[in-house]
PDB file of C-alpha atoms and ligand atoms in Angstrom:
ATOM      1  CA  MET A 205       4.430   8.752  27.196  1.00  0.00           C
ATOM      2  CA  THR A 206       1.716   8.673  24.967  1.00  0.00           C
ATOM      3  CA  ASP A 207      -1.367  10.511  23.930  1.00  0.00           C
ATOM      4  CA  ASP A 208      -4.555   8.721  22.765  1.00  0.00           C
ATOM      5  CA  LEU A 209      -6.195   9.902  19.527  1.00  0.00           C
ATOM      6  CA  PHE A 210     -10.079   9.393  19.273  1.00  0.00           C
ATOM      7  CA  ASP A 211     -12.047   9.263  16.017  1.00  0.00           C
ATOM      8  CA  THR A 212     -13.275  12.406  17.347  1.00  0.00           C
ATOM      9  CA  ASP A 213     -10.209  14.315  16.594  1.00  0.00           C
ATOM     10  CA  GLU A 214     -10.716  13.601  12.698  1.00  0.00           C
ATOM     11  CA  ALA A 215     -11.784  15.599   9.869  1.00  0.00           C
ATOM     12  CA  PRO A 216     -14.851  14.682   7.860  1.00  0.00           C
ATOM     13  CA  GLY A 217     -13.414  12.657   4.579  1.00  0.00           C
ATOM     14  CA  GLY A 218     -11.120  10.677   7.400  1.00  0.00           C
ATOM     15  CA  ARG A 219      -8.165  12.701   6.865  1.00  0.00           C
ATOM     16  CA  LEU A 220      -6.003  13.598   9.703  1.00  0.00           C
ATOM     17  CA  VAL A 221      -3.136  16.013   9.834  1.00  0.00           C
ATOM     18  CA  LEU A 222      -0.104  14.165  11.999  1.00  0.00           C
ATOM     19  CA  GLY A 223       2.052  17.295  11.081  1.00  0.00           C
ATOM     20  CA  PRO A 224       3.236  19.461   8.589  1.00  0.00           C
ATOM     21  CA  GLY A 225       4.330  16.473   6.367  1.00  0.00           C
ATOM     22  CA  ALA A 226       2.446  13.890   7.662  1.00  0.00           C
ATOM     23  CA  VAL A 227      -1.280  12.650   7.269  1.00  0.00           C
ATOM     24  CA  LEU A 228      -3.412   9.606   7.913  1.00  0.00           C
ATOM     25  CA  LEU A 229      -5.823   8.893   4.909  1.00  0.00           C
ATOM     26  CA  ARG A 230      -8.393   6.962   6.232  1.00  0.00           C
ATOM     27  CA  GLY A 231      -9.560   4.093   3.791  1.00  0.00           C
ATOM     28  CA  PHE A 232      -7.508   5.279   1.296  1.00  0.00           C
ATOM     29  CA  ALA A 233      -6.471   1.606  -0.013  1.00  0.00           C
ATOM     30  CA  ARG A 234     -10.039   0.498   0.104  1.00  0.00           C
ATOM     31  CA  PRO A 235     -10.520   0.433  -3.834  1.00  0.00           C
ATOM     32  CA  VAL A 236      -7.677  -1.733  -4.506  1.00  0.00           C
ATOM     33  CA  ALA A 237      -7.455  -3.693  -1.220  1.00  0.00           C
ATOM     34  CA  ALA A 238      -9.045  -6.945  -2.703  1.00  0.00           C
ATOM     35  CA  ALA A 239      -6.304  -6.882  -5.379  1.00  0.00           C
ATOM     36  CA  LEU A 240      -3.608  -6.099  -2.540  1.00  0.00           C
ATOM     37  CA  HIS A 241      -4.306  -9.237  -0.896  1.00  0.00           C
ATOM     38  CA  ALA A 242      -3.500 -11.238  -4.252  1.00  0.00           C
ATOM     39  CA  GLN A 243      -0.447  -9.432  -4.890  1.00  0.00           C
ATOM     40  CA  VAL A 244       0.768 -10.144  -1.011  1.00  0.00           C
ATOM     41  CA  ALA A 245       0.273 -13.730  -1.826  1.00  0.00           C
ATOM     42  CA  ALA A 246       2.058 -13.655  -5.069  1.00  0.00           C
ATOM     43  CA  ILE A 247       4.976 -11.751  -3.415  1.00  0.00           C
ATOM     44  CA  ALA A 248       5.403 -14.219  -0.698  1.00  0.00           C
ATOM     45  CA  ARG A 249       5.292 -17.060  -3.124  1.00  0.00           C
ATOM     46  CA  GLN A 250       8.555 -15.682  -4.632  1.00  0.00           C
ATOM     47  CA  ALA A 251      10.057 -14.525  -1.812  1.00  0.00           C
ATOM     48  CA  PRO A 252       8.552 -16.521   1.255  1.00  0.00           C
ATOM     49  CA  TRP A 253       8.084 -14.367   4.763  1.00  0.00           C
ATOM     50  CA  ARG A 254      11.110 -14.711   6.946  1.00  0.00           C
ATOM     51  CA  HIS A 255      11.932 -13.455  10.125  1.00  0.00           C
ATOM     52  CA  MET A 256      15.302 -11.497   9.986  1.00  0.00           C
ATOM     53  CA  ALA A 257      17.973 -11.052  12.564  1.00  0.00           C
ATOM     54  CA  THR A 258      18.362  -7.827  14.053  1.00  0.00           C
ATOM     55  CA  PRO A 259      22.318  -6.609  14.192  1.00  0.00           C
ATOM     56  CA  GLY A 260      22.261  -7.614  17.679  1.00  0.00           C
ATOM     57  CA  GLY A 261      21.521 -11.239  16.929  1.00  0.00           C
ATOM     58  CA  ARG A 262      17.851 -11.122  17.992  1.00  0.00           C
ATOM     59  CA  ARG A 263      15.132 -12.704  15.847  1.00  0.00           C
ATOM     60  CA  MET A 264      12.429  -9.949  14.511  1.00  0.00           C
ATOM     61  CA  SER A 265       8.988 -11.002  15.600  1.00  0.00           C
ATOM     62  CA  VAL A 266       7.349  -9.323  12.772  1.00  0.00           C
ATOM     63  CA  ALA A 267       7.557 -11.511   9.521  1.00  0.00           C
ATOM     64  CA  THR A 268       9.124  -9.667   6.364  1.00  0.00           C
ATOM     65  CA  THR A 269       9.114  -9.867   2.478  1.00  0.00           C
ATOM     66  CA  ASN A 270       9.586  -6.962  -0.199  1.00  0.00           C
ATOM     67  CA  CYS A 271       8.938  -6.390  -3.390  1.00  0.00           C
ATOM     68  CA  GLY A 272      10.544  -3.427  -6.043  1.00  0.00           C
ATOM     69  CA  ALA A 273      13.976  -3.216  -7.417  1.00  0.00           C
ATOM     70  CA  LEU A 274      15.706  -3.008  -3.591  1.00  0.00           C
ATOM     71  CA  GLY A 275      14.166  -4.831  -0.341  1.00  0.00           C
ATOM     72  CA  TRP A 276      15.084  -3.715   3.203  1.00  0.00           C
ATOM     73  CA  VAL A 277      17.251  -6.410   5.073  1.00  0.00           C
ATOM     74  CA  SER A 278      18.713  -7.057   8.362  1.00  0.00           C
ATOM     75  CA  ASP A 279      21.298  -9.205   9.692  1.00  0.00           C
ATOM     76  CA  ALA A 280      24.470  -9.368  11.979  1.00  0.00           C
ATOM     77  CA  ARG A 281      25.962  -6.790   9.567  1.00  0.00           C
ATOM     78  CA  GLY A 282      23.124  -4.202  10.024  1.00  0.00           C
ATOM     79  CA  TYR A 283      20.362  -2.640   8.156  1.00  0.00           C
ATOM     80  CA  ARG A 284      20.467  -2.334   4.582  1.00  0.00           C
ATOM     81  CA  TYR A 285      19.058  -2.360   1.360  1.00  0.00           C
ATOM     82  CA  ALA A 286      19.519  -4.828  -1.095  1.00  0.00           C
ATOM     83  CA  ALA A 287      18.723  -6.184  -4.803  1.00  0.00           C
ATOM     84  CA  VAL A 288      18.989  -9.496  -4.154  1.00  0.00           C
ATOM     85  CA  ASP A 289      16.829 -11.442  -1.825  1.00  0.00           C
ATOM     86  CA  PRO A 290      19.891 -13.066   0.843  1.00  0.00           C
ATOM     87  CA  ASP A 291      17.317 -16.104   1.148  1.00  0.00           C
ATOM     88  CA  SER A 292      17.099 -17.021  -2.314  1.00  0.00           C
ATOM     89  CA  GLY A 293      20.028 -15.340  -4.027  1.00  0.00           C
ATOM     90  CA  ARG A 294      17.369 -14.034  -6.524  1.00  0.00           C
ATOM     91  CA  PRO A 295      15.891 -10.436  -7.231  1.00  0.00           C
ATOM     92  CA  TRP A 296      13.001  -9.387  -5.544  1.00  0.00           C
ATOM     93  CA  PRO A 297       9.516  -9.849  -6.830  1.00  0.00           C
ATOM     94  CA  ALA A 298       8.896  -6.908  -9.248  1.00  0.00           C
ATOM     95  CA  LEU A 299       6.781  -3.977  -7.673  1.00  0.00           C
ATOM     96  CA  PRO A 300       3.554  -4.355  -8.915  1.00  0.00           C
ATOM     97  CA  ALA A 301       1.625  -1.688 -10.793  1.00  0.00           C
ATOM     98  CA  VAL A 302      -1.349  -1.502  -8.369  1.00  0.00           C
ATOM     99  CA  LEU A 303       1.099  -0.997  -5.739  1.00  0.00           C
ATOM    100  CA  SER A 304       3.214   1.702  -7.043  1.00  0.00           C
ATOM    101  CA  THR A 305      -0.012   3.382  -8.194  1.00  0.00           C
ATOM    102  CA  LEU A 306      -1.544   3.441  -4.939  1.00  0.00           C
ATOM    103  CA  ALA A 307       1.965   4.604  -3.398  1.00  0.00           C
ATOM    104  CA  GLY A 308       1.948   7.156  -5.625  1.00  0.00           C
ATOM    105  CA  GLU A 309      -1.885   8.466  -5.496  1.00  0.00           C
ATOM    106  CA  ALA A 310      -1.607   8.457  -1.548  1.00  0.00           C
ATOM    107  CA  ALA A 311       1.739  10.629  -1.726  1.00  0.00           C
ATOM    108  CA  ALA A 312       0.042  12.909  -3.857  1.00  0.00           C
ATOM    109  CA  ALA A 313      -2.766  13.115  -2.014  1.00  0.00           C
ATOM    110  CA  ALA A 314      -0.531  14.226   0.915  1.00  0.00           C
ATOM    111  CA  GLY A 315       1.151  16.893  -1.152  1.00  0.00           C
ATOM    112  CA  PHE A 316       4.472  14.839  -2.176  1.00  0.00           C
ATOM    113  CA  ALA A 317       3.995  14.829  -6.218  1.00  0.00           C
ATOM    114  CA  ASP A 318       5.698  12.482  -8.503  1.00  0.00           C
ATOM    115  CA  PHE A 319       6.439   9.756  -5.584  1.00  0.00           C
ATOM    116  CA  VAL A 320       8.223   6.643  -7.370  1.00  0.00           C
ATOM    117  CA  PRO A 321       8.903   3.798  -5.130  1.00  0.00           C
ATOM    118  CA  ASP A 322      12.048   1.571  -5.802  1.00  0.00           C
ATOM    119  CA  ALA A 323      11.371  -0.236  -2.614  1.00  0.00           C
ATOM    120  CA  CYS A 324       8.164  -1.939  -0.649  1.00  0.00           C
ATOM    121  CA  LEU A 325       8.495  -3.661   2.480  1.00  0.00           C
ATOM    122  CA  VAL A 326       6.026  -5.861   3.448  1.00  0.00           C
ATOM    123  CA  ASN A 327       5.707  -6.605   7.403  1.00  0.00           C
ATOM    124  CA  ARG A 328       3.233  -9.113   8.736  1.00  0.00           C
ATOM    125  CA  TYR A 329       2.112  -8.950  12.302  1.00  0.00           C
ATOM    126  CA  ALA A 330       0.594 -11.873  14.008  1.00  0.00           C
ATOM    127  CA  PRO A 331      -1.357 -11.003  17.134  1.00  0.00           C
ATOM    128  CA  GLY A 332       1.006  -9.993  19.878  1.00  0.00           C
ATOM    129  CA  THR A 333       3.486  -8.750  17.764  1.00  0.00           C
ATOM    130  CA  ARG A 334       4.917  -5.289  18.026  1.00  0.00           C
ATOM    131  CA  LEU A 335       7.317  -2.860  16.453  1.00  0.00           C
ATOM    132  CA  SER A 336       9.429  -0.756  18.538  1.00  0.00           C
ATOM    133  CA  LEU A 337       9.534   3.061  17.966  1.00  0.00           C
ATOM    134  CA  HIS A 338      12.131   3.752  15.155  1.00  0.00           C
ATOM    135  CA  GLN A 339      13.221   5.874  12.489  1.00  0.00           C
ATOM    136  CA  ASP A 340      13.308   5.017   8.626  1.00  0.00           C
ATOM    137  CA  ARG A 341      16.583   6.375   7.714  1.00  0.00           C
ATOM    138  CA  ASP A 342      18.211   3.585   5.769  1.00  0.00           C
ATOM    139  CA  GLU A 343      17.189   5.405   2.317  1.00  0.00           C
ATOM    140  CA  ARG A 344      19.421   7.486   0.584  1.00  0.00           C
ATOM    141  CA  ASP A 345      17.027  10.334  -0.719  1.00  0.00           C
ATOM    142  CA  LEU A 346      15.406  11.219   2.573  1.00  0.00           C
ATOM    143  CA  GLN A 347      13.652  13.787   0.510  1.00  0.00           C
ATOM    144  CA  ALA A 348      11.052  11.318  -0.710  1.00  0.00           C
ATOM    145  CA  PRO A 349       7.929  10.213   1.832  1.00  0.00           C
ATOM    146  CA  ILE A 350       7.295   7.044   3.501  1.00  0.00           C
ATOM    147  CA  VAL A 351       4.016   5.796   2.175  1.00  0.00           C
ATOM    148  CA  SER A 352       2.468   3.012   4.830  1.00  0.00           C
ATOM    149  CA  VAL A 353      -0.758   0.899   3.858  1.00  0.00           C
ATOM    150  CA  SER A 354      -2.470  -1.107   6.430  1.00  0.00           C
ATOM    151  CA  LEU A 355      -4.346  -4.344   5.886  1.00  0.00           C
ATOM    152  CA  GLY A 356      -5.925  -6.993   7.927  1.00  0.00           C
ATOM    153  CA  LEU A 357      -6.101  -6.434  11.839  1.00  0.00           C
ATOM    154  CA  PRO A 358      -6.300  -3.076  13.272  1.00  0.00           C
ATOM    155  CA  ALA A 359      -3.219  -2.209  15.234  1.00  0.00           C
ATOM    156  CA  THR A 360      -2.375   1.296  17.189  1.00  0.00           C
ATOM    157  CA  PHE A 361       0.191   2.971  15.504  1.00  0.00           C
ATOM    158  CA  LEU A 362       2.827   4.896  17.547  1.00  0.00           C
ATOM    159  CA  TRP A 363       3.516   8.619  16.420  1.00  0.00           C
ATOM    160  CA  GLY A 364       6.348   9.932  17.785  1.00  0.00           C
ATOM    161  CA  GLY A 365       8.907  12.977  17.552  1.00  0.00           C
ATOM    162  CA  LEU A 366      12.267  13.777  15.951  1.00  0.00           C
ATOM    163  CA  ALA A 367      13.768  12.725  19.384  1.00  0.00           C
ATOM    164  CA  ARG A 368      13.248   8.810  20.679  1.00  0.00           C
ATOM    165  CA  GLY A 369      12.025  10.211  24.167  1.00  0.00           C
ATOM    166  CA  ASP A 370       9.185  12.624  22.542  1.00  0.00           C
ATOM    167  CA  ARG A 371       6.157  12.000  23.851  1.00  0.00           C
ATOM    168  CA  ALA A 372       4.421   9.605  21.061  1.00  0.00           C
ATOM    169  CA  LEU A 373       0.386   9.801  19.651  1.00  0.00           C
ATOM    170  CA  ARG A 374      -1.317   6.577  19.669  1.00  0.00           C
ATOM    171  CA  VAL A 375      -3.161   6.662  16.051  1.00  0.00           C
ATOM    172  CA  PRO A 376      -5.703   3.389  15.801  1.00  0.00           C
ATOM    173  CA  LEU A 377      -4.911   2.194  12.409  1.00  0.00           C
ATOM    174  CA  ARG A 378      -7.662  -0.277  10.124  1.00  0.00           C
ATOM    175  CA  HIS A 379      -7.728  -2.201   7.318  1.00  0.00           C
ATOM    176  CA  SER A 380      -7.131   0.281   3.859  1.00  0.00           C
ATOM    177  CA  ASP A 381      -5.823   3.165   5.733  1.00  0.00           C
ATOM    178  CA  VAL A 382      -2.601   4.842   4.551  1.00  0.00           C
ATOM    179  CA  VAL A 383      -0.155   6.974   6.318  1.00  0.00           C
ATOM    180  CA  VAL A 384       2.224   9.239   4.611  1.00  0.00           C
ATOM    181  CA  TRP A 385       5.384  10.900   6.197  1.00  0.00           C
ATOM    182  CA  GLY A 386       7.843  13.233   4.507  1.00  0.00           C
ATOM    183  CA  GLY A 387       9.235  16.818   4.492  1.00  0.00           C
ATOM    184  CA  GLU A 388       9.954  17.854   7.983  1.00  0.00           C
ATOM    185  CA  ASP A 389       8.344  14.751   9.286  1.00  0.00           C
ATOM    186  CA  ARG A 390      10.471  12.354   7.373  1.00  0.00           C
ATOM    187  CA  LEU A 391      12.579  11.369  10.340  1.00  0.00           C
ATOM    188  CA  ARG A 392       9.491  11.138  12.784  1.00  0.00           C
ATOM    189  CA  PHE A 393       9.981   8.412  15.450  1.00  0.00           C
ATOM    190  CA  HIS A 394       7.039   5.686  15.134  1.00  0.00           C
ATOM    191  CA  GLY A 395       6.115   2.183  15.865  1.00  0.00           C
ATOM    192  CA  VAL A 396       3.212  -0.069  16.471  1.00  0.00           C
ATOM    193  CA  LEU A 397       1.705  -1.960  19.559  1.00  0.00           C
ATOM    194  CA  PRO A 398       0.975  -5.380  20.346  1.00  0.00           C
ATOM    195  CA  VAL A 399      -1.410  -6.242  17.657  1.00  0.00           C
ATOM    196  CA  PRO A 400      -4.741  -7.419  19.489  1.00  0.00           C
ATOM    197  CA  GLN A 401      -6.046 -10.980  18.794  1.00  0.00           C
ATOM    198  CA  GLY A 402      -8.812 -10.923  16.132  1.00  0.00           C
ATOM    199  CA  HIS A 403     -10.067 -12.308  12.819  1.00  0.00           C
ATOM    200  CA  HIS A 404     -10.081 -10.087   9.402  1.00  0.00           C
ATOM    201  CA  ALA A 405     -12.523 -11.533   7.061  1.00  0.00           C
ATOM    202  CA  GLU A 406      -9.676 -11.313   4.280  1.00  0.00           C
ATOM    203  CA  TRP A 407      -6.832 -11.452   5.822  1.00  0.00           C
ATOM    204  CA  GLY A 408      -7.379 -13.995   8.980  1.00  0.00           C
ATOM    205  CA  ALA A 409      -5.926 -13.278  12.029  1.00  0.00           C
ATOM    206  CA  VAL A 410      -2.719 -11.135  10.611  1.00  0.00           C
ATOM    207  CA  ARG A 411      -2.066  -7.399  10.180  1.00  0.00           C
ATOM    208  CA  VAL A 412       0.194  -6.558   6.887  1.00  0.00           C
ATOM    209  CA  ASN A 413       1.918  -3.413   6.251  1.00  0.00           C
ATOM    210  CA  LEU A 414       3.249  -2.222   3.173  1.00  0.00           C
ATOM    211  CA  THR A 415       5.630   0.877   3.292  1.00  0.00           C
ATOM    212  CA  PHE A 416       6.947   2.310   0.092  1.00  0.00           C
ATOM    213  CA  ARG A 417      10.023   3.898   0.014  1.00  0.00           C
ATOM    214  CA  ARG A 418      12.422   5.844  -2.410  1.00  0.00           C
ATOM    215  CA  ALA A 419      15.666   3.595  -1.210  1.00  0.00           C
ATOM    216  CA  ARG A 420      17.950   4.983  -3.737  1.00  0.00           C
TER     217      ARG A 420
HETATM  218  C1  LIG B 165       7.537   0.371   9.257  1.00  0.00           C
HETATM  219  O1  LIG B 165       7.599   1.377  10.462  1.00  0.00           O
HETATM  220  O2  LIG B 165       7.994  -0.018   8.553  1.00  0.00           O
HETATM  221  C2  LIG B 165       5.885  -0.160   9.949  1.00  0.00           C
HETATM  222  C3  LIG B 165       4.732   0.849  10.333  1.00  0.00           C
HETATM  223  C4  LIG B 165       3.617  -0.274  10.305  1.00  0.00           C
HETATM  224  O3  LIG B 165       3.457  -1.308  10.676  1.00  0.00           O
HETATM  225  O4  LIG B 165       2.526   0.421  10.568  1.00  0.00           O
HETATM  226 FE1  LIG B 166       9.341   2.094   9.764  1.00  0.00          FE
END
């Protein structure tokens, strides 16, 4: 079950409260969006996009890479954070300052001071790709928020509750939007509906999402 969210529901300034610890900051990443494009390209040169295997043995349709001290990985052994890229045996690319600064500023704007991420999961969605409802719960420190930056093609974010079957709100996410969730909303279920076909002037026919986490 879902509810649709319309742009008219938003407060001026493009700030949409999604819960006591969750907010959508419309266009928050816009000032650094061009720099993010160059940084994501550099990250993908060092740690190429890959489709990880789920613990159940399926290939994820979302393509993934990471930067930061820790990277989120999935394989037959399960989900976890690892300091080394399993494809190369090398550490993940460092978290660029422009990314960590953006994450810290977005967290602060959402009411979470002093957020210093140590992991950034980079997801790439081709049109038609979706991400099913899940919780982000592989991080050791659930006190820190999640900061999620949307780039490229627009998509519909599913914002659920604390139980999988709870009604989910459909939230339109566009290029340079940032969603922050923490506190009592830290374990809310969330996902992404299939990304519609399209072309973004800078990113082409993809949506890229950066999620910043405090993993340990
Ligand atoms: C995620 O839940 O890791 C990604 C969410 C998104 O792509 O907006
Ligand atoms: Fe997630």
